[in-house]
XYZ file of C-alpha atoms in Angstrom:
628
model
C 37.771 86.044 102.143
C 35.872 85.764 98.781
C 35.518 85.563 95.365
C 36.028 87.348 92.424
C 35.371 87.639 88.890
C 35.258 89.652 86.070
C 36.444 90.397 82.551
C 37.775 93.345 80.050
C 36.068 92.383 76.690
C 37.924 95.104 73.684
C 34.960 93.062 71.722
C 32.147 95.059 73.627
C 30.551 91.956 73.381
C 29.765 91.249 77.004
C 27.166 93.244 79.605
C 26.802 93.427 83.274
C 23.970 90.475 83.044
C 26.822 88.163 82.333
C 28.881 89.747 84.718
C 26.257 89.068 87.567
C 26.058 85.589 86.093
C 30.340 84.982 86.717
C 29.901 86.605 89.739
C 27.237 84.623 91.654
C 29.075 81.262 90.403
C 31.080 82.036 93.005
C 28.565 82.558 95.954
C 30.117 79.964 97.851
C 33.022 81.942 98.218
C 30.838 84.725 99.743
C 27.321 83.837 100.823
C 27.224 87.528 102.774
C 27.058 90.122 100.152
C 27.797 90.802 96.380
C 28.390 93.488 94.011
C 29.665 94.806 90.212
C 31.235 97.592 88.194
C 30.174 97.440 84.738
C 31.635 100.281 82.270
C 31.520 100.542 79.095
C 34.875 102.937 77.802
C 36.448 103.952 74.656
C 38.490 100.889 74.724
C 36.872 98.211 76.597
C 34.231 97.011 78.604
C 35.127 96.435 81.956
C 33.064 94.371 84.866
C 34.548 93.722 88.308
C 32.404 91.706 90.026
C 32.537 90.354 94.013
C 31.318 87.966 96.501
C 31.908 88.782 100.010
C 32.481 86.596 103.026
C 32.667 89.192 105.838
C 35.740 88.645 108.033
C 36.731 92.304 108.837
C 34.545 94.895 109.399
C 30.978 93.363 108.543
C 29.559 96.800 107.927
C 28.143 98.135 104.804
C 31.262 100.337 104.371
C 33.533 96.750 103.651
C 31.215 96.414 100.333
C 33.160 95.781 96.988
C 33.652 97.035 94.146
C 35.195 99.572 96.249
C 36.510 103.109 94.395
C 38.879 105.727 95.725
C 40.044 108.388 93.521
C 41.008 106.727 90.005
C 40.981 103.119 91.734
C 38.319 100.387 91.502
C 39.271 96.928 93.072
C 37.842 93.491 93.654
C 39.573 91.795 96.737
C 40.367 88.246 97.356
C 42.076 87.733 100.912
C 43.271 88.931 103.613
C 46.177 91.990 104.462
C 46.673 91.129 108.309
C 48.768 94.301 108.605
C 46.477 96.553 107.674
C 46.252 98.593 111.194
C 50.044 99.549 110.831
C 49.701 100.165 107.099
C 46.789 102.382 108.041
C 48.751 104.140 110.502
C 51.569 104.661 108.012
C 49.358 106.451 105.242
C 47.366 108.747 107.774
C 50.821 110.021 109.008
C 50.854 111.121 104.959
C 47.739 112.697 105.319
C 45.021 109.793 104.292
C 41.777 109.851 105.951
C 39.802 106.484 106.234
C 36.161 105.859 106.788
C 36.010 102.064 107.421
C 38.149 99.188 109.339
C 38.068 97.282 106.232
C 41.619 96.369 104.551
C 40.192 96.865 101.053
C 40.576 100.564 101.916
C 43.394 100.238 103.135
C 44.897 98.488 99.919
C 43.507 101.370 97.687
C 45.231 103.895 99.735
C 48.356 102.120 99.843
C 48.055 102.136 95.602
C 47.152 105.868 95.441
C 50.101 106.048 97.879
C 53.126 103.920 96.241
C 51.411 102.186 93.173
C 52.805 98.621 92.477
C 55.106 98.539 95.490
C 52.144 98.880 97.665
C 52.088 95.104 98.195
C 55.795 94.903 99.275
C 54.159 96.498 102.428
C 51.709 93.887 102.572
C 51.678 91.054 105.237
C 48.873 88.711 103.596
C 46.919 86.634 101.528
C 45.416 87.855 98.475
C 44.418 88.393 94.702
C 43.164 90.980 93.412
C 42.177 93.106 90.144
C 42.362 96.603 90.048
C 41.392 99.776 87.441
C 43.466 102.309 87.284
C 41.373 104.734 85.078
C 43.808 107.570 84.861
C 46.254 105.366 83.384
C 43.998 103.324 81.354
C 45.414 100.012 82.893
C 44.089 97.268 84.693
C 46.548 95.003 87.070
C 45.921 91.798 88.322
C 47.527 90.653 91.317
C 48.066 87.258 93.507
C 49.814 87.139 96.743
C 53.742 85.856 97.115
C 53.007 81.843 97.937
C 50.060 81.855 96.204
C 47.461 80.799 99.128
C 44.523 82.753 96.823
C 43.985 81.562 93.641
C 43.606 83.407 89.924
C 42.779 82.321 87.113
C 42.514 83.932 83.639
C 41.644 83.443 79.572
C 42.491 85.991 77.563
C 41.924 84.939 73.530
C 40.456 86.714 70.690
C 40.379 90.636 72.512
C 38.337 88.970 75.337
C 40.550 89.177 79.613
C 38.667 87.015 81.421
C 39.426 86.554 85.072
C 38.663 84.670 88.425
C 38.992 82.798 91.907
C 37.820 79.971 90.391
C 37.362 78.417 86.284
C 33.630 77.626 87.011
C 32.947 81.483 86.159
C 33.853 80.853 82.999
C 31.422 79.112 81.663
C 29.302 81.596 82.099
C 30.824 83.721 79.863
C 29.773 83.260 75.756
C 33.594 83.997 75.033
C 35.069 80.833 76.975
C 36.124 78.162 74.929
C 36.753 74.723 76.793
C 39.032 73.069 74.906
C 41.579 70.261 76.745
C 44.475 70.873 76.551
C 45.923 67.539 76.321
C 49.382 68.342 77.342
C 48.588 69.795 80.622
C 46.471 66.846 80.979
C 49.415 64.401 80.984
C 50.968 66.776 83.366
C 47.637 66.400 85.712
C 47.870 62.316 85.617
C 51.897 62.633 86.378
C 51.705 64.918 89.622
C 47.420 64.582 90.259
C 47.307 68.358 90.133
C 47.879 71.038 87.469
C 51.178 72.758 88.070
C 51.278 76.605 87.779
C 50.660 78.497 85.315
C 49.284 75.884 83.440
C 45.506 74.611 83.751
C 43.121 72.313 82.141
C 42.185 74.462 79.559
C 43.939 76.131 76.381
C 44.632 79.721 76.525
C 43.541 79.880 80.574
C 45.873 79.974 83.250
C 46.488 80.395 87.025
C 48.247 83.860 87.765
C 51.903 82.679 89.377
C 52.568 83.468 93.317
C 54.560 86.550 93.346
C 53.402 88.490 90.352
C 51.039 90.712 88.534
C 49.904 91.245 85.257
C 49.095 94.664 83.483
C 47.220 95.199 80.648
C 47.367 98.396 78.447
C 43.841 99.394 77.452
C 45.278 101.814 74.601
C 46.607 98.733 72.922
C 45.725 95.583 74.417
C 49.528 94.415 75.686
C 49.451 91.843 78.753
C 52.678 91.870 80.348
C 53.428 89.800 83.017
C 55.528 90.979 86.352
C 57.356 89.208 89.257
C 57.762 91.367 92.882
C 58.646 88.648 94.884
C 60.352 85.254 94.094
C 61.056 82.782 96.907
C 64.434 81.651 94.796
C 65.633 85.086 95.403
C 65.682 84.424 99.415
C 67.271 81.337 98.925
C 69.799 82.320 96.752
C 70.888 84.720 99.627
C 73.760 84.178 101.476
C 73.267 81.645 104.582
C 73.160 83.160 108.094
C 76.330 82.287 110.458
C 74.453 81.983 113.195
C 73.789 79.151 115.869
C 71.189 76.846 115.991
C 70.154 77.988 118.937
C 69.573 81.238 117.739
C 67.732 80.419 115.010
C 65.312 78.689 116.573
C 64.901 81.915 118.441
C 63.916 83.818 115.962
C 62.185 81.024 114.347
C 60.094 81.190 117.431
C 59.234 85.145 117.232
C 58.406 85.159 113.903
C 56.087 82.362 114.273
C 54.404 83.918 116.947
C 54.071 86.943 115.618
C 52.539 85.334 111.974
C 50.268 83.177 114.253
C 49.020 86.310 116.084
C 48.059 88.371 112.380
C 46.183 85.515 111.603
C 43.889 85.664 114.647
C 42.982 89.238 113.465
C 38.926 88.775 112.845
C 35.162 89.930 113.657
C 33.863 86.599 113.397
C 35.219 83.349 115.351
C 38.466 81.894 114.710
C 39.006 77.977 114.684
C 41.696 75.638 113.935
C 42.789 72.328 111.918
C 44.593 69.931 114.468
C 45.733 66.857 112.852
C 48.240 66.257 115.927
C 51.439 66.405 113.821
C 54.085 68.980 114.264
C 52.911 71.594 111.959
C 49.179 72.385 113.561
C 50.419 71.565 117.164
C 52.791 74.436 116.588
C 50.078 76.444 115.819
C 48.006 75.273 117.966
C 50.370 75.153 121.124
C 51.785 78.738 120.524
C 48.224 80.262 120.283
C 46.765 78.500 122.989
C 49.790 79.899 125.206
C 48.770 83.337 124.537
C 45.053 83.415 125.143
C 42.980 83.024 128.377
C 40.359 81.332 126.938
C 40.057 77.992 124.733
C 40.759 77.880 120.862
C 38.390 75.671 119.229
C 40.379 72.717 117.242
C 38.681 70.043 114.932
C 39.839 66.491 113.482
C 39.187 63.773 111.033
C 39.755 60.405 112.074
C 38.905 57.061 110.905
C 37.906 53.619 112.122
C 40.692 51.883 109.795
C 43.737 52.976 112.193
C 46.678 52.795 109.456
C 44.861 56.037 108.489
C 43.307 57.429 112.130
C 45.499 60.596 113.764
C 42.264 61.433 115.613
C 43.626 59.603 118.497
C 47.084 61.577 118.843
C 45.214 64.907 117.754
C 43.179 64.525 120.978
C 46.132 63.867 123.265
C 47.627 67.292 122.319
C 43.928 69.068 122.628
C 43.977 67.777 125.633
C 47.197 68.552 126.945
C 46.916 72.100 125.675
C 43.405 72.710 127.016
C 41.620 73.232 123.289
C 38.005 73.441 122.897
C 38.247 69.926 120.990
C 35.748 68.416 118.259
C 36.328 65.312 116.055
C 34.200 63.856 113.178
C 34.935 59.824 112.181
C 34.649 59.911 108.101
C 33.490 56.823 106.381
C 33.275 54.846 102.769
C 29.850 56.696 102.521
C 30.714 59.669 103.883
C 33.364 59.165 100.652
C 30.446 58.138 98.528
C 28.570 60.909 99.073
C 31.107 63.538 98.238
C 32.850 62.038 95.088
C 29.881 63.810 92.984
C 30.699 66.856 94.754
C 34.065 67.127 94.163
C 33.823 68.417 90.461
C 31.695 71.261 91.594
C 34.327 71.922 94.117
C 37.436 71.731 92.109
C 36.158 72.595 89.110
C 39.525 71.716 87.576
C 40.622 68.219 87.876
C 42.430 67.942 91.103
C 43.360 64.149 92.916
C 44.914 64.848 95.961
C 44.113 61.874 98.290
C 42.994 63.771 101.416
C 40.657 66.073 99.222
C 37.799 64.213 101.415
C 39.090 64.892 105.061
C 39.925 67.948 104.205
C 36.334 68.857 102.815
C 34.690 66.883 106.005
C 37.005 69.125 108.573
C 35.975 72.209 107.011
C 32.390 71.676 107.275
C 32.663 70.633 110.499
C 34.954 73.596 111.521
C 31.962 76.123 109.992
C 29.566 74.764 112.197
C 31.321 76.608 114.834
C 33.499 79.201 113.282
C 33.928 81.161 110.396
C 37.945 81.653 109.961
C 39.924 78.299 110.504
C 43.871 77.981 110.487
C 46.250 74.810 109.417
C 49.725 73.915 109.500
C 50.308 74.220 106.010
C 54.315 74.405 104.423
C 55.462 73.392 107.362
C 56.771 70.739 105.939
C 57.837 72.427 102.410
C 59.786 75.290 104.767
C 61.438 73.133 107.699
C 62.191 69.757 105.631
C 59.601 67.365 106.538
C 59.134 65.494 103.733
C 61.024 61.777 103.779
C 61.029 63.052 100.080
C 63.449 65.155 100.378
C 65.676 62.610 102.158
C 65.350 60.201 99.627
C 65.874 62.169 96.382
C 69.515 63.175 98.256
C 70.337 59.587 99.832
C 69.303 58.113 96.093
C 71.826 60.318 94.323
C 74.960 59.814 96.422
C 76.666 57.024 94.474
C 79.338 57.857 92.196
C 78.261 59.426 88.747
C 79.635 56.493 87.258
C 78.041 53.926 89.139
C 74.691 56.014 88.729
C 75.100 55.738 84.738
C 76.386 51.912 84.820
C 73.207 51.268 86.962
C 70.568 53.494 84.525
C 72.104 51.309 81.586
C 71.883 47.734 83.415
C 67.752 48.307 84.375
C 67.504 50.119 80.661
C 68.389 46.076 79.281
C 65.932 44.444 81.998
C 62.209 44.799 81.902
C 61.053 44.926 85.905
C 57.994 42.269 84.313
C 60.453 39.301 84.127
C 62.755 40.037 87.340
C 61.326 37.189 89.272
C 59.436 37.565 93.504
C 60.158 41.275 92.567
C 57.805 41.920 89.927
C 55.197 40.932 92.493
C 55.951 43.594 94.593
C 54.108 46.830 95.602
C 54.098 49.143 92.587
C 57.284 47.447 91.522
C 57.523 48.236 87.413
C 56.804 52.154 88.710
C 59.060 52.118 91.044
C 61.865 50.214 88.346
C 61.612 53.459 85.986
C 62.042 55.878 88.520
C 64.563 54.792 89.741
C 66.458 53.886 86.574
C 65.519 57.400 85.350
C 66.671 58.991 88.707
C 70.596 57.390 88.023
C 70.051 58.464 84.449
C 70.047 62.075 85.144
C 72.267 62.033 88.859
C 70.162 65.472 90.910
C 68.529 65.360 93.362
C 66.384 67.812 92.147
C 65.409 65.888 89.453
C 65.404 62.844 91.764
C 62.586 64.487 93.678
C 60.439 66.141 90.483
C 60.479 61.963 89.648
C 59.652 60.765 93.207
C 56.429 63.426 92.622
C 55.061 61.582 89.998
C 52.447 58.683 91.056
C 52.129 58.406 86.871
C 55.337 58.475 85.161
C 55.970 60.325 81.838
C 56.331 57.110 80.214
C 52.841 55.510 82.001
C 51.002 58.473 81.092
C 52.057 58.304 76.639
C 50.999 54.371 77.403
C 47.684 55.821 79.012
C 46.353 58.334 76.506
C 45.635 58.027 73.688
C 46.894 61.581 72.112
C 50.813 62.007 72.520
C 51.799 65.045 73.841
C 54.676 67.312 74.790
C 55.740 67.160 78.573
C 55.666 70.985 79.281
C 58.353 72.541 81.759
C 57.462 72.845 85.211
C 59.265 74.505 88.598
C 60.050 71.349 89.211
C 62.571 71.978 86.084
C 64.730 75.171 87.723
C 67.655 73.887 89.878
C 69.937 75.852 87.716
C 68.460 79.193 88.534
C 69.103 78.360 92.533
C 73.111 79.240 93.102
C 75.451 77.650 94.890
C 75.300 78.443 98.115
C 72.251 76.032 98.189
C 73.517 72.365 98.469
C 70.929 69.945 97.262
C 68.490 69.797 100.313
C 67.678 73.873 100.397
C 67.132 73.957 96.439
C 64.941 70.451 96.757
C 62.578 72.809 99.450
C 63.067 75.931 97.386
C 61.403 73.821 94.548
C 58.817 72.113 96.706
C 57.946 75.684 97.833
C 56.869 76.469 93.822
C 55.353 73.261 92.806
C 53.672 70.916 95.642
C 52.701 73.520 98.662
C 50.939 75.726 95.589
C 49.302 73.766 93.389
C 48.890 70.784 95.609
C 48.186 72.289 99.210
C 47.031 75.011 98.931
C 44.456 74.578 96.087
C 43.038 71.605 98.323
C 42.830 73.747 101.364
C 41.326 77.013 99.481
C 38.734 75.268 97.661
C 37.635 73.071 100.860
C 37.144 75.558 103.336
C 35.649 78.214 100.264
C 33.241 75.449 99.603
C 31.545 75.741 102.675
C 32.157 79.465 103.225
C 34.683 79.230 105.487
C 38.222 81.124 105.677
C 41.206 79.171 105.637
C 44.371 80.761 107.020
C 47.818 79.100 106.668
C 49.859 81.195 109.253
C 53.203 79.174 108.356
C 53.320 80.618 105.067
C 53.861 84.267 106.661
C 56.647 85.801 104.192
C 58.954 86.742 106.503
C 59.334 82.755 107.834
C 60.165 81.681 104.374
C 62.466 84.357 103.866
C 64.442 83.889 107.289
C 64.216 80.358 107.208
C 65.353 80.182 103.245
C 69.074 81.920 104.512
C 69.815 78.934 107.188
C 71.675 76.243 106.975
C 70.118 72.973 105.905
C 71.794 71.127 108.789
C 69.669 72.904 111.000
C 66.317 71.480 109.330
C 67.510 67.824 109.146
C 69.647 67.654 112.448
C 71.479 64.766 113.096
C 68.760 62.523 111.209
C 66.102 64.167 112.048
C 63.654 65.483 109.494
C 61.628 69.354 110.712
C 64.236 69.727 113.639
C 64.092 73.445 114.351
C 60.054 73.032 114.425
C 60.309 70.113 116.768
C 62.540 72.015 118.525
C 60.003 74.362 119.459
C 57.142 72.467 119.789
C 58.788 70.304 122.180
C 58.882 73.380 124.762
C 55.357 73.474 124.636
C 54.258 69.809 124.504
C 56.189 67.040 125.713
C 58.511 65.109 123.504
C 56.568 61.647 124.556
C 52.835 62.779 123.237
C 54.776 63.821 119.535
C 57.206 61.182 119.299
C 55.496 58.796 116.843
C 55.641 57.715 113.343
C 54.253 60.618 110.412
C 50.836 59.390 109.328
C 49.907 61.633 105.758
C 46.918 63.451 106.273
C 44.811 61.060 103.759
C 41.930 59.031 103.390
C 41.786 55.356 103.446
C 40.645 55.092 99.453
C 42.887 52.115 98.661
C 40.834 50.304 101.272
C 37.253 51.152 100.097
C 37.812 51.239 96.616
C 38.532 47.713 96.545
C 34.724 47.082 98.482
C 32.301 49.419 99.322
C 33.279 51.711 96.355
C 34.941 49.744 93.605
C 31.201 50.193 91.185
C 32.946 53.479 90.789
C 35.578 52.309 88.607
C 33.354 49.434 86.725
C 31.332 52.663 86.016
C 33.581 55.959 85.272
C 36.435 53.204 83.695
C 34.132 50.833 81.489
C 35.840 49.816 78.527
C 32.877 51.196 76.264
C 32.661 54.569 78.249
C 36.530 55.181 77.607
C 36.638 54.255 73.520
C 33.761 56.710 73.394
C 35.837 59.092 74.991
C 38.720 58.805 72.990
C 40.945 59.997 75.864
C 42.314 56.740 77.282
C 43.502 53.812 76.015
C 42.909 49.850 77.040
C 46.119 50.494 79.251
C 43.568 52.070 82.030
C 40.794 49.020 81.761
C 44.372 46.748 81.875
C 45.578 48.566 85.015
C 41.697 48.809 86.556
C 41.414 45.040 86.481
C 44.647 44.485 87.872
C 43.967 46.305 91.074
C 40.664 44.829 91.131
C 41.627 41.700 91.058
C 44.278 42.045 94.056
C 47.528 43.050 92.511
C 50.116 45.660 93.945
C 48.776 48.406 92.154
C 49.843 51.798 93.229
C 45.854 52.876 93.606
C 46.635 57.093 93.470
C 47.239 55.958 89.420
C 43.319 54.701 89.432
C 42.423 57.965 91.434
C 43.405 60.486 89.064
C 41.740 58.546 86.451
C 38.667 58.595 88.075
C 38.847 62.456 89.254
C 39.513 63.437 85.491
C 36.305 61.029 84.554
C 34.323 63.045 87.336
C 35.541 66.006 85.977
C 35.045 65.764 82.741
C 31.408 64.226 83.073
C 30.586 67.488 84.951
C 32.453 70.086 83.004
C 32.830 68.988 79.470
């Protein structure tokens, strides 16, 4: 695992000091060892630059840049198959001189170019010169678990794992964009490909870009498109066989990701998703996996308790960490630094607390990640079908009644939890009668129409994968397309961006073993009465969990993995919005409108105020204070 960074400047305007200077932002991402290639061609200069965390072979010989033949590549990730790839390309006559998978992936390129990665079992992104062909390709894995950004304005590529290298580059300009803002305060993340910035964006799961050095084209290129697996006919088979196989290939993903040279940990939260992985691991080795949990003294919030029960049932090598208001407190500054784009997820601070404590005793951690996204365990999902089952007519007659009614005067109800929110939605949701738009809506803790009151620049609501039902065909009925789209919008730009930038911040590897390909692409072809069976929401990954720890230690209600903020910001951290959300500070600004100070004091003062609204308000204000 590492970082990488780098840029192709046509302006021969950059040098291999500035190159150093992107590349070392991103020491976090690999404390162990760094490196550049800085040339200066007929057509370009080009720097590659790298920051190594060593994972596999901790030798000199895994150093990056790494060359062979016409190939130069910086490497971002992890290719878990890389013994049988290996064994495939010396059977055609390649020689290797390390146990490193960065040679590996050069080989495989010399081997079969572009469809190298189809061959690839992995996580990864990475940027490599082809000097032969005068070409460089930039590459991100199929779900996306390692991120990419890049700028490319004015004859000037810039690319890397994170937007803080950019700054350090004279040719980055950090203008807002102000319509991918609104789309930040709608879902509290930045959906792919868009970012914060103009002309910047994050490389999509599943594809690559080339760029022609002769004449400066950027074309972009998909290899792998989890729509295409769903679109595949479904599987006649039995449930019982496809929890079966569901088992195998779980097994076998959970066993690639224990490939290391350094200590392997994992992220127990006690739900379904990391007692899979924890309980199917654990049955294979002799000797005790280390696990590690957050909990919390407020016990609406606490899964500390119920992680423990399963570490001790399976026999885990169990630590847990308590997290507090000021263990809160001290982090908010920090969390600009880490997601150096603004990012509000409301477990960003558990998740950051369970890495470091994971990297006090490991180096390579795993989680349960899109287990829920892959097996249905969202009540999300449930609700943006159930909500959509009346008659079109009566959906429509409904829309039209609530469009005549403001939610402020329907008396005892306005006083309820979020209530004027929750109005819109659901007026909206009968407006449009899909579930699929049912569910982009229900992933919105700032609706379209909060956010124009909100800022004070209008802006155009941008499309999104939330927005591609009709390119999923019908032989997915509303549940499979609502987890095909899940797949492309929350798991990648929610999920996994928190989990990467957590566990990079501290310099440890996070693997999410449940994204293996072939699970998604086996489980995408069954039947979606198999994932919610007979009521119940995950049921093929209950299923199997169950034969490994007993029904009566997981049967209990889903807590979200999240922090108790709506508490503390009320107390022992509300001077955080009198500060970041004075009235003054915002006209200044010129960002936000008296709508936020409005909706501040209301929460403050005790109403049912959806607090993740506040939240993202405040992250952007951290953000910008650090960034801008």
């Amino acid at each position: 695992m590492c970082g990488i960074a780098g840029f192709i400047d046509f302006n021969k305007r950059s040098s291999e000091e500035t190159l150093r200077a992107m590349t070392d932002e991103l020491i976090h991402r690999g404390p162990d060892d760094s490196g550049v290639f800085f040339e200066d061609n007929a057509h370009a200069q080009i720097g590659l630059g790298h920051r190594r965390l060593s994972i596999l072979d901790l030798s000199a010989l895994g150093h990056q840049p790494m060359q062979f033949q016409q190939y130069t590549v910086v490497f971002n990730g992890e290719i878990y198959n890389f013994k049988e790839i290996t064994e495939l390309l010396t059977q055609k006559g390649y020689k290797f001189k390390s146990h490193s998978d960065t040679e590996v992936l050069l080989k495989a390129f010399d081997c079969w170019g572009t469809k190298a990665v189809d061959h690839f079992i992995g996580m990864f992104a990475f940027v490599l010169y082809d000097k032969n062909n005068e070409e460089i390709l930039l590459f991100r894995d199929r779900a996306g678990v390692k991120p990419l950004y890049y700028y490319y304005k004015d004859g000037c590529l810039l690319f890397a794992s994170e937007l803080k290298s950019f700054h350090k580059h004279n040719s980055f300009k950090k203008e807002i964009d102000h319509d991918n803002l609104a789309l930040f305060l709608q879902y509290n993340y930045l959906p792919a490909p868009y970012s914060i910035f103009k002309y910047t964006f994050k490389l999509e799961p599943g594809h690559f870009l080339r760029l022609d050095l002769k004449n400066k084209d950027l074309q972009q290129h998909k290899y792998w498109d989890v729509v295409d697996h769903y679109n595949r006919p479904k599987l006649d088979i039995s449930y019982d066989e496809a929890v079966e196989e569901t088992e195998k290939l779980l097994m076998s993903a959970f066993s690639y990701r224990m490939v290391s040279d350094v200590p392997v940990g994992l992220f127990l939260s006690g739900g379904y998703d990391s007692t899979a992985v924890t309980a199917l691991l654990q049955s294979q080795s002799t000797e005790r996996i280390k696990t590690f949990t957050i909990g919390y003294e407020e016990q609406a919030f606490n899964e500390a308790p119920e992680a423990k029960k399963v570490a001790d049932y399976l026999g885990t090598d169990h630590t847990e960490k308590y997290c507090t208001a000021k263990d809160t407190a001290d982090i908010l500054h920090k969390l600009p630094q880490i997601y150096d784009e603004p990012f509000a997820d409301n477990s960003v601070v558990p998740t950051f607390l369970v890495s470091q404590l994971a990297r006090t005793k490991v180096k390579v951690a795993l989680s349960g990640d899109a287990g829920d996204e892959i097996f249905a365990g969202y009540d999300k999902f449930n609700r943006a079908v159930n909500f959509t089952k009346l008659p079109g007519m009566a959906q429509s007659l409904m829309s039209g009644a609530m469009g005549l009614i403001s939610p402020e005067n329907i008396p005892v109800l306005n006083k309820k939890y979020n209530f004027s929110t929750r109005y819109e939605k659901m007026r909206e949701i009968w407006k449009y009668k899909s579930p699929s738009h049912a569910m982009k809506v229900i992933s919105q803790f700032i609706t379209e129409q909060e956010a124009r009151k909100y800022l004070s620049k209008d802006f155009q609501n941008k499309k999104t994968y939330f927005d591609i039902e009709s390119e999923l065909n019908d032989g997915n009925d509303p549940l499979n397309k609502l987890l095909a789209i899940d797949y492309k919008t929350f798991l990648l730009d929610n999920n996994l961006t928190k989990v990467d930038r957590a566990t990079m911040a501290v310099g440890l590897e996070g693997r999410e073993p449940i994204l293996d390909h072939r699970i998604v692409e086996f489980v995408s072809q069954l039947p979606s009465s198999y994932k919610i069976k007979d009521g119940v929401n995950k049921s093929i990954l209950k299923t199997i969990v169950h034969k490994y720890v007993p029904e009566a230690i997981m049967d209990r209600p889903k807590k979200p993995f999240l922090a108790p903020l709506t508490v503390w910001f009320k107390d022992e951290l509300k001077d955080y919005y009198l500060e970041y959300l004075d009235e003054t500070r915002l006209k200044n600004d010129g960002i936000f409108t008296k709508s936020v100070i409005e909706l501040r004091n209301a929460y403050l003062s005790g109403k049912e105020i959806n607090h993740q609204k506040l939240w993202n308000i405040l992250i952007f204000q951290l953000w910008k204070e650090k960034w801008m």
